[in-house]
Structures are given as C-alpha cells and as structure tokens.
PDB file of C-alpha atoms in Angstrom:
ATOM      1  CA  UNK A  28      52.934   6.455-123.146  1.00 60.00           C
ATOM      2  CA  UNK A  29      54.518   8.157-119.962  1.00 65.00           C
ATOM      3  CA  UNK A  30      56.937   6.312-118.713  1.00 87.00           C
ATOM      4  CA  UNK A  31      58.167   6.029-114.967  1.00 93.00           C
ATOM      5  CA  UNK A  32      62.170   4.831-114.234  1.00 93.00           C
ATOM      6  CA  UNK A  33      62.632   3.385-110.902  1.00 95.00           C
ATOM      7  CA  UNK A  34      66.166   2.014-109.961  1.00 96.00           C
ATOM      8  CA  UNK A  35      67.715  -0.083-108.890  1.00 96.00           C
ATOM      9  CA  UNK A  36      65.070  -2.846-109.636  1.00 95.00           C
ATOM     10  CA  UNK A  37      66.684  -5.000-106.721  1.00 96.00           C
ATOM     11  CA  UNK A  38      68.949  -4.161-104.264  1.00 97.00           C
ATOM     12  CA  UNK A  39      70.481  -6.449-101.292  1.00 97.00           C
ATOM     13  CA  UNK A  40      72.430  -5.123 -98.389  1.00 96.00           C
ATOM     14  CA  UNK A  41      73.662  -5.784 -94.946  1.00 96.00           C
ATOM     15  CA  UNK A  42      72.070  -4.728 -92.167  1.00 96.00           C
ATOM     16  CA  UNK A  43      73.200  -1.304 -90.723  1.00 96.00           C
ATOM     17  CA  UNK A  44      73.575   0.352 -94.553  1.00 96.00           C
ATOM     18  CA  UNK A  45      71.814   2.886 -96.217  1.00 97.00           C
ATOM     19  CA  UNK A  46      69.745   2.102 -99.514  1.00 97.00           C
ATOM     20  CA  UNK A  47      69.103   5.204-102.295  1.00 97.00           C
ATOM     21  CA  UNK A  48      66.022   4.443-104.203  1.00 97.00           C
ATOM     22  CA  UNK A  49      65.363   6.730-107.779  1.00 97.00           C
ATOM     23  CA  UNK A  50      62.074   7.372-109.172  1.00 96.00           C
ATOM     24  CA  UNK A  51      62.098   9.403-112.418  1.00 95.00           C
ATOM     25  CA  UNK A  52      59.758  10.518-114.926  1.00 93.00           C
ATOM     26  CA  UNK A  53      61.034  10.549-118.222  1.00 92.00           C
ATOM     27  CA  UNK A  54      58.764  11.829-120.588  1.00 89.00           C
ATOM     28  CA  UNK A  55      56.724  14.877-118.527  1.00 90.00           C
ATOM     29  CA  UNK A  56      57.348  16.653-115.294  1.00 90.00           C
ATOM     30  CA  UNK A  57      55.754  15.161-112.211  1.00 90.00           C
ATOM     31  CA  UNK A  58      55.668  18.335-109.375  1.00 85.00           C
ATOM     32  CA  UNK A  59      54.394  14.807-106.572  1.00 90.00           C
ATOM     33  CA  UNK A  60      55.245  11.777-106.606  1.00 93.00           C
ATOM     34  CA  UNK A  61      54.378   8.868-103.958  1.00 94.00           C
ATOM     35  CA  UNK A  62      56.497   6.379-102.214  1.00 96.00           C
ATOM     36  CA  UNK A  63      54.511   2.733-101.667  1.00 95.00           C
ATOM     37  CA  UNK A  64      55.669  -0.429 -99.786  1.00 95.00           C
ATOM     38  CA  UNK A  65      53.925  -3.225-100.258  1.00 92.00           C
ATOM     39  CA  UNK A  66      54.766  -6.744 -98.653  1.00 88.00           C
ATOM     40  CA  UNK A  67      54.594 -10.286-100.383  1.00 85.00           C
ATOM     41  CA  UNK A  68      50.718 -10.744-101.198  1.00 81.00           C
ATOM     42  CA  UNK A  69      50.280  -7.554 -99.198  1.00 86.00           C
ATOM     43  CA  UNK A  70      48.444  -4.611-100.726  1.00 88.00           C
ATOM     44  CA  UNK A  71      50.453  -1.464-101.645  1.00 90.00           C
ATOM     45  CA  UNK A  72      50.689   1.049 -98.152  1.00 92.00           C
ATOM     46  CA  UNK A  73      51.169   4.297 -99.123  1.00 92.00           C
ATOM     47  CA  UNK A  74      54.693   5.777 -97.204  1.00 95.00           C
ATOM     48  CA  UNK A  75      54.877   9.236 -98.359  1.00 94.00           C
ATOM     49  CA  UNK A  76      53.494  12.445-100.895  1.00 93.00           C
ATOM     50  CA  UNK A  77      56.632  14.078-101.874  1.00 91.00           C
ATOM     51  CA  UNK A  78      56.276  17.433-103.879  1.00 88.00           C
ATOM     52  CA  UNK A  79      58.779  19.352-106.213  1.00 86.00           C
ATOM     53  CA  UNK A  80      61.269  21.725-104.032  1.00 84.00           C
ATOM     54  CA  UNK A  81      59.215  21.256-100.619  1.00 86.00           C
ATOM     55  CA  UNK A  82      59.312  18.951 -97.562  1.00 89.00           C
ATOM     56  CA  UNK A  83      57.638  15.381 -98.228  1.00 92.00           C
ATOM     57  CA  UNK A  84      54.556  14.341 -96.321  1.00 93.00           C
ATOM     58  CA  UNK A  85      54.673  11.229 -94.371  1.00 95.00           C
ATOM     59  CA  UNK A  86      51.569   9.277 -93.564  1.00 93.00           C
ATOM     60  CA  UNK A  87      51.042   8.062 -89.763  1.00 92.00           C
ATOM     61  CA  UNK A  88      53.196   5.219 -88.271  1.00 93.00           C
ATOM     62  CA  UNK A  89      56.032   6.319 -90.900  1.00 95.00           C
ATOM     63  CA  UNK A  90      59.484   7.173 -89.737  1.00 94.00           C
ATOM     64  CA  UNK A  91      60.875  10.492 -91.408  1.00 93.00           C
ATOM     65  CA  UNK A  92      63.897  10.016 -90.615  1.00 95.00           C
ATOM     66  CA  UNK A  93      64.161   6.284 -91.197  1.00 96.00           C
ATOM     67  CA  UNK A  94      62.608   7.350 -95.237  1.00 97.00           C
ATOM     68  CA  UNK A  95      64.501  10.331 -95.978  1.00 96.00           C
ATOM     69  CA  UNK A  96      62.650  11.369 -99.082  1.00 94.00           C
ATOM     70  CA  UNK A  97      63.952  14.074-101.543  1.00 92.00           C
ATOM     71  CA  UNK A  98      62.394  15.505-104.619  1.00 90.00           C
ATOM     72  CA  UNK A  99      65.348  18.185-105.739  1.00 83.00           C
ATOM     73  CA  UNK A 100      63.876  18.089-109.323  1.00 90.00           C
ATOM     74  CA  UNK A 101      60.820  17.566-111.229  1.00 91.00           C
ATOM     75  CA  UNK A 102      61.588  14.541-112.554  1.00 93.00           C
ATOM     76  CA  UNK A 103      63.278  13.120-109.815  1.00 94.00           C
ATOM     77  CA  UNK A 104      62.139  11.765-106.218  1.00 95.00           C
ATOM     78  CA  UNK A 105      64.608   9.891-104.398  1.00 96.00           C
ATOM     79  CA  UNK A 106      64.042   7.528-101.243  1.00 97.00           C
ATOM     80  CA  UNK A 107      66.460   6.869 -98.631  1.00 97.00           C
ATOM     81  CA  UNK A 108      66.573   3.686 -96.196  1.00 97.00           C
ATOM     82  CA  UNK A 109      68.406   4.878 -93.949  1.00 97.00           C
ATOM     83  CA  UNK A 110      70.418   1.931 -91.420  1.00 96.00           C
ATOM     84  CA  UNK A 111      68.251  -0.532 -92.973  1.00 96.00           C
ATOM     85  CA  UNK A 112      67.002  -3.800 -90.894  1.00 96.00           C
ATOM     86  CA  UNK A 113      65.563  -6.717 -91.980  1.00 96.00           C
ATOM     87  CA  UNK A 114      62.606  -5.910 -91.399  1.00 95.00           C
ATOM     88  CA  UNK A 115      62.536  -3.006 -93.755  1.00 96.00           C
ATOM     89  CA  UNK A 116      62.812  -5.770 -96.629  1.00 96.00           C
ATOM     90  CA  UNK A 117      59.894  -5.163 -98.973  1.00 95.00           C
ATOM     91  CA  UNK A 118      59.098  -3.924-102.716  1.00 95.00           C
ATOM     92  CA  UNK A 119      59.342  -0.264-102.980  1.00 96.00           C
ATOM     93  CA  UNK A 120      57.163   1.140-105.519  1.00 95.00           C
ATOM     94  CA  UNK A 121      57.143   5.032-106.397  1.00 95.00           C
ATOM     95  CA  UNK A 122      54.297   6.486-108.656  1.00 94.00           C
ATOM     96  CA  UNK A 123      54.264   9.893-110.610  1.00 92.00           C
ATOM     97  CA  UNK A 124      51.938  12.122-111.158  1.00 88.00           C
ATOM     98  CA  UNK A 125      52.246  14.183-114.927  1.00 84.00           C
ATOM     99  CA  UNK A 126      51.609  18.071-113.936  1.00 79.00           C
ATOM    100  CA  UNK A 127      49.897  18.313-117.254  1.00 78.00           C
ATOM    101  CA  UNK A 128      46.970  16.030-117.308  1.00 71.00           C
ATOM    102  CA  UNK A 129      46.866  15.047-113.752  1.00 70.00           C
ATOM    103  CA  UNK A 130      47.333  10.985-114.508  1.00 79.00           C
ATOM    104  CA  UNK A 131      49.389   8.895-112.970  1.00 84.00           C
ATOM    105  CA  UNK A 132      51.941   6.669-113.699  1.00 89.00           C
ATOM    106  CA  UNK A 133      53.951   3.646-111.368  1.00 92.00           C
ATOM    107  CA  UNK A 134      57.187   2.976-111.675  1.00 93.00           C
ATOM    108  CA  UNK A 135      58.171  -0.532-111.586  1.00 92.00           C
ATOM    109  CA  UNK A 136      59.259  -1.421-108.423  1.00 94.00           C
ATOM    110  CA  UNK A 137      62.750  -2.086-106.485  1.00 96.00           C
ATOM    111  CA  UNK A 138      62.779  -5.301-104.398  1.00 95.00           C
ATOM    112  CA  UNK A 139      65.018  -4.674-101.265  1.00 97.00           C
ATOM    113  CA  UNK A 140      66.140  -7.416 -99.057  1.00 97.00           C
ATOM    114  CA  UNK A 141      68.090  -6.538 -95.833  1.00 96.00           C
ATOM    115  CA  UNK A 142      70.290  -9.566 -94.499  1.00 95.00           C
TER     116      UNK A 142
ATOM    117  CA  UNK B  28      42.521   0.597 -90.610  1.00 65.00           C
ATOM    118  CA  UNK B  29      41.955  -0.977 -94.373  1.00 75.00           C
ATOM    119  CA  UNK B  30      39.960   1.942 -96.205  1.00 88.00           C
ATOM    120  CA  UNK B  31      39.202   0.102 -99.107  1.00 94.00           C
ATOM    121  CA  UNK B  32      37.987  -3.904 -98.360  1.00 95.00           C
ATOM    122  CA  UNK B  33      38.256  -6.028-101.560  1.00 96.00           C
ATOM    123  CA  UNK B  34      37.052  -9.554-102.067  1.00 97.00           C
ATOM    124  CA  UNK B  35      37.923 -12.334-102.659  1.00 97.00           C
ATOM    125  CA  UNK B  36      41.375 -12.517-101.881  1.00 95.00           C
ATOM    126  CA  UNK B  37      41.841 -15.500-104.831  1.00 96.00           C
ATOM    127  CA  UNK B  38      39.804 -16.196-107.574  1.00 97.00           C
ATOM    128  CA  UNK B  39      39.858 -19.005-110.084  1.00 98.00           C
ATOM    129  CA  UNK B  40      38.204 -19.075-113.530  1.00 98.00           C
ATOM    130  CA  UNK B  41      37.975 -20.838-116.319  1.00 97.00           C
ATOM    131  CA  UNK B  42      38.991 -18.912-120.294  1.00 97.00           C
ATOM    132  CA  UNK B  43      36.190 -17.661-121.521  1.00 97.00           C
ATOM    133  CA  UNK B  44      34.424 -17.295-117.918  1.00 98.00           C
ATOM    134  CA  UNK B  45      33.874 -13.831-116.106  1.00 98.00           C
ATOM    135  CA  UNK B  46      36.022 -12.530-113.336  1.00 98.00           C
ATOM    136  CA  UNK B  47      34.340 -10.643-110.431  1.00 98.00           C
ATOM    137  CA  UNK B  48      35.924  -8.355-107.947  1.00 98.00           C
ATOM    138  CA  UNK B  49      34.256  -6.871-105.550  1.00 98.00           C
ATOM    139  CA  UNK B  50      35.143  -3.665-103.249  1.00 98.00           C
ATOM    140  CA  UNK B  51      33.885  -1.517-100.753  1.00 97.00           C
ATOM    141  CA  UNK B  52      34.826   1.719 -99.255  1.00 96.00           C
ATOM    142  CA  UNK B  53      33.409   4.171 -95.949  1.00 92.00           C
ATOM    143  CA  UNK B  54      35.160   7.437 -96.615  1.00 92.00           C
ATOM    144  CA  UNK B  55      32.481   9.299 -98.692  1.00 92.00           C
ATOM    145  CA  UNK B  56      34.868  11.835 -99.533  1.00 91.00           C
ATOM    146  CA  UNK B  57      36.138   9.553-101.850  1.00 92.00           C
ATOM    147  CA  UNK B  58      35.212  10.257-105.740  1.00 91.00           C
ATOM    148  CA  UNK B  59      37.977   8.441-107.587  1.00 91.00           C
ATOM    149  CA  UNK B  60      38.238   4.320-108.067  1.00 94.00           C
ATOM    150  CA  UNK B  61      40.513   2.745-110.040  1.00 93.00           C
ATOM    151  CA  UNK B  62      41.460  -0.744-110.841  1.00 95.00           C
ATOM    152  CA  UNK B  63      45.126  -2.068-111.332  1.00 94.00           C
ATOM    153  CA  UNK B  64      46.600  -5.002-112.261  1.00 95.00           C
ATOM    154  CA  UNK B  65      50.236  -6.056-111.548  1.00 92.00           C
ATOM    155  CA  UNK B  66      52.387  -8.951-112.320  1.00 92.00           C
ATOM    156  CA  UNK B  67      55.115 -10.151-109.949  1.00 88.00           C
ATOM    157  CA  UNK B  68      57.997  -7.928-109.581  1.00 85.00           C
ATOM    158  CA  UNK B  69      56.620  -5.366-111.502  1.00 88.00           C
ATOM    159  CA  UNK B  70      54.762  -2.285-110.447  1.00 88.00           C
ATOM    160  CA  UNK B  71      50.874  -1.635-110.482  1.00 91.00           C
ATOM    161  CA  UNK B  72      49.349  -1.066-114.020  1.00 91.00           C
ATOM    162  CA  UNK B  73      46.302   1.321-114.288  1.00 89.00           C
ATOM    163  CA  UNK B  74      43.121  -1.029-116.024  1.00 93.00           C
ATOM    164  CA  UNK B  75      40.139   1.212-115.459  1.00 93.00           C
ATOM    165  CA  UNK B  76      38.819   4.200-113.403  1.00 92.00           C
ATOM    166  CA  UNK B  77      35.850   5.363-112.748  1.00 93.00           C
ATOM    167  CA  UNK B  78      34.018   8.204-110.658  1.00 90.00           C
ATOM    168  CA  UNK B  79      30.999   8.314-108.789  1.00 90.00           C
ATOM    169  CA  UNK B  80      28.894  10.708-111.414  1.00 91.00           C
ATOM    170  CA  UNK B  81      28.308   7.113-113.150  1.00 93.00           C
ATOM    171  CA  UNK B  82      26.842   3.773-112.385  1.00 95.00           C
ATOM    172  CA  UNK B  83      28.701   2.034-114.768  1.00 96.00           C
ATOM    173  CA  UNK B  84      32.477   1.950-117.203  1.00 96.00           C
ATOM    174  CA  UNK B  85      33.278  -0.426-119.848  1.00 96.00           C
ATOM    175  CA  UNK B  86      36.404  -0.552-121.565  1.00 95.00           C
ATOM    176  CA  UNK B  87      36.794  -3.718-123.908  1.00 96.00           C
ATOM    177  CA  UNK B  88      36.775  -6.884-121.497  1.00 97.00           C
ATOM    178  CA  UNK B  89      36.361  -4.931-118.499  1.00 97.00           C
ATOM    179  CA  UNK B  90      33.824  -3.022-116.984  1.00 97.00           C
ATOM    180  CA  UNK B  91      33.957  -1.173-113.286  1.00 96.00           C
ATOM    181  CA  UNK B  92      30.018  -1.438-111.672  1.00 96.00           C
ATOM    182  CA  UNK B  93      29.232   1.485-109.169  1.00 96.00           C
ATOM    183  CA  UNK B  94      27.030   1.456-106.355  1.00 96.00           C
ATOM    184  CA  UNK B  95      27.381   5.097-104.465  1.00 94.00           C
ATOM    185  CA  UNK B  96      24.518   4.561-102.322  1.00 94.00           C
ATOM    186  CA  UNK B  97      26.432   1.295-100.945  1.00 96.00           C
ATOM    187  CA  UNK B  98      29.573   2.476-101.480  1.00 96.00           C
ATOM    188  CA  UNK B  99      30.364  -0.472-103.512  1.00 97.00           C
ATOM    189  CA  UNK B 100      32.238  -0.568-106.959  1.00 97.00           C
ATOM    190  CA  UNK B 101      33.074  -4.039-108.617  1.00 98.00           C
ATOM    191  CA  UNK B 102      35.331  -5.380-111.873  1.00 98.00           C
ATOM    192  CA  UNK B 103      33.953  -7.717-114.357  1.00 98.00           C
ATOM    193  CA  UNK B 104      36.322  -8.877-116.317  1.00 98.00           C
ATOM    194  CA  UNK B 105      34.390 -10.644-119.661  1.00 98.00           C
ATOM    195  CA  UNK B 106      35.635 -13.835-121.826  1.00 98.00           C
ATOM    196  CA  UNK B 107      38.868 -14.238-119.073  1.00 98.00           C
ATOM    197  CA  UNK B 108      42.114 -15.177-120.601  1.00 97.00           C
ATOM    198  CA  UNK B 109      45.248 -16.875-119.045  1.00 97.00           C
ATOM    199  CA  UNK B 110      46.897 -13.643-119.807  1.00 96.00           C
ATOM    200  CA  UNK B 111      44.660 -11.854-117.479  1.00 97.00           C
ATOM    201  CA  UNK B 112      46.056 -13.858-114.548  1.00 97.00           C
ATOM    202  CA  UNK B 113      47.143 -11.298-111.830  1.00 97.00           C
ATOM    203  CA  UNK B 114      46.919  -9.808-109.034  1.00 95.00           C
ATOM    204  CA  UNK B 115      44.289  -6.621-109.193  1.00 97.00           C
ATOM    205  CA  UNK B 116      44.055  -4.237-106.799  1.00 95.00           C
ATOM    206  CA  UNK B 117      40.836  -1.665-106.145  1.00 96.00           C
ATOM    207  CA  UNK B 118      41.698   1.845-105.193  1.00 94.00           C
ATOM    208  CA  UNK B 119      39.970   5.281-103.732  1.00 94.00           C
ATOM    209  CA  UNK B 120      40.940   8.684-103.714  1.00 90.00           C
ATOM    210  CA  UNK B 121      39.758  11.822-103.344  1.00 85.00           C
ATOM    211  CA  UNK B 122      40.209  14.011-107.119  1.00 68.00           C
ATOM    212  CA  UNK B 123      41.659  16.767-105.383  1.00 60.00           C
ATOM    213  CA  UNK B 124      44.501  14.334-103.552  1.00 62.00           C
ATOM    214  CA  UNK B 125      45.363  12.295-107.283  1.00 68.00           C
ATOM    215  CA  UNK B 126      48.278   9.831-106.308  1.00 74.00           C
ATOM    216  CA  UNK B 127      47.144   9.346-102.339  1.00 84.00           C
ATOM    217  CA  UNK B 128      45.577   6.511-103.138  1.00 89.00           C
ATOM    218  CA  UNK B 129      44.230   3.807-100.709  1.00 91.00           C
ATOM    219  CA  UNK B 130      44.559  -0.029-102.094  1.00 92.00           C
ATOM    220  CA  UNK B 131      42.547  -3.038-101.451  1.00 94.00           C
ATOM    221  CA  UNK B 132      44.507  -5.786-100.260  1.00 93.00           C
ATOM    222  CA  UNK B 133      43.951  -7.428-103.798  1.00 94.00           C
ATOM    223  CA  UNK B 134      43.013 -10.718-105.494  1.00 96.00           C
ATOM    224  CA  UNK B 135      44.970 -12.941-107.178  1.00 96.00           C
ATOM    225  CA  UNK B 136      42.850 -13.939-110.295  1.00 98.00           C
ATOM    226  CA  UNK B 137      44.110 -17.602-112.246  1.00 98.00           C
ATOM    227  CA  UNK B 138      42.736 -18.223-115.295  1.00 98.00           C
ATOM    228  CA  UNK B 139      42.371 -21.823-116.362  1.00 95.00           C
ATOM    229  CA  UNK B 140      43.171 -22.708-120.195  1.00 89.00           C
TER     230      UNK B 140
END
C-alpha cells in the first residue's frame, strides 16, 4: 500500500532553534499534502494545505512565518519551526494525498519537544 | 470552534462486546466521514469512510451508521478485541477539499481480555 515517510520521528531542541520536518510520499506523487499538530490526548488541528510548486495555505490563528512550509517537489513537503519555543512542543503529523486516486495517506508522526 | 463533536471521550469494553462512537457535525457542506484509528506515537490510520448517499457501511468488524437528517454518523465496532484498543478519531470533509479534514477530539477505546 502507499506509503508516507515522515522524518525525523522525534526531534529535541533548545529553545531559539529552527526544526526541518520531511514528509514524503514514496510510492505515488502527492501534488497537496497537509501539515497537522495535535497535542497529548488532543485531536489532530489541521496547520496548513500545501500544494506542489505554489504558496501553502495556512488555516486561521496559524503563523506563516513561524511554519514555513515548502513543497519544492511532488513527493516532498517540508515544515519549518522556525525559533521554536516550548510551547511549540507537540506531534507533527503530515498526510498525503495520491494525485491518482484521490486517497489519502498519514505519515507517521515526528514528536518535537522544545526545552 | 470544534466542527466535528465526538463522544465519549473514553470507552471501556469487554472482548467480544461492541464499541460505539458517536459523532456529530453542523457544516452541511460536508459529504465525506471517515474513521481513524491511531496508536501512540504513530500517525492516524484510515478504518472506514463513508458518504452521505448511504445510511449505512460495513467493513468486517466495523460498520459507520449515517444519519444526514441529524447530521450524525456513528462506529460500531462488533466482537471488540484487545487489539482494537486505540484512540479513534471521526472526521468531515468536503469531497472537493480531500485532505482538509476536521477531527473529533477522539476516544480512547480499552478493550478488556
């Protein structure tokens, strides 16, 4: 079945740093993916539609330039926290979809924690 | 504001017992409703989906219930194992938007051996 990569599966940095999330689809081409956040026994917020070779759409209360989001190919979406606080400590969760058949696919997560 | 409200927020069963999940939605542009299941660490797992052309989807154990006219859509998961134990989440989109999807806040199901 399709499979989506997402890397690293846990990061921890100081505070002040910048963190690159990946998000790849490895066995079909995905022109959007999503960016989630979800906190501990929280549901999964939806952050962010990015789409193949365009600018990403952010949903309300979401900082653009705090989750610099690129999608460069179309198998790759990348996240950016950018001068990451403590408060920006959650599981990250990207999601795929296949241009082909329209279905879509998470990745697995990345679990950052900002000290 | 929580587009899609799920209950309960924990459920216990016993193996062999059913599992109900409930949901509820407002936005009746809405006409996609899936079901996920996720284990810790690990990202959100597709179960079921249906849309609102049908009252009801089984697939093996589990079966999605739709009420369009309440704007209601329940999981029923049948003979419950300690395997299923999870958190599940409910879902909505709109077909044309695939991926913007809005998530209950979930409920963590236990199975009892």
């Amino acid at each position: 079945g399709a499979v989506v990569s997402q890397h690293p599966s846990r990061v921890i940095c100081k505070s002040g740093t910048s963190v690159k999330i990946e998000c790849r689809s490895l066995d079909f081409q995905a022109t959007t993916m999503f960016w989630y956040r979800q906190f501990p026994k929280q549901s999964l917020m939806l952050m962010a539609t990015s789409n193949e070779g365009s600018k990403a759409t952010y949903e309300q209360g979401v900082e653009k330039d705090k989750f610099l989001i690129n999608h460069a190919s179309l198998t790759l979406s990348t996240l950016t926290v950018t001068s990451a606080h403590p408060e920006d400590s959650s599981f990250y969760i990207c999601s795929a979809r296949d241009r082909n058949n329209e279905k879509l696919f998470f990745g697995s997560g990345t679990q950052l924690s900002v000290l | 504001q929580q587009q899609v409200k799920q209950s309960p927020q924990s459920l216990i069963v016993q193996k062999g017992g059913i599992s109900i999940i409930n949901c509820a939605y407002e936005n009746t542009a809405f006409d996609y409703f899936p079901w996920y299941q996720q284990f810790p660490g690990k990202g959100p797992a597709l179960l079921i989906a249906i849309r609102p052309d049908v009252s009801e989807k089984k697939e093996g154990r589990f079966t999605i219930s739709f009420n369009k006219s309440a704007k209601q859509f329940s999981l029923h998961i049948m003979d419950s194992q300690p395997g299923d134990s999870a958190t599940y989440f409910c879902a909505a989109s709109r077909g044309s938007t695939l991926g913007r999807l809005y998530f209950g806040r979930g409920t963590q199901l236990t199975v009892w051996p």
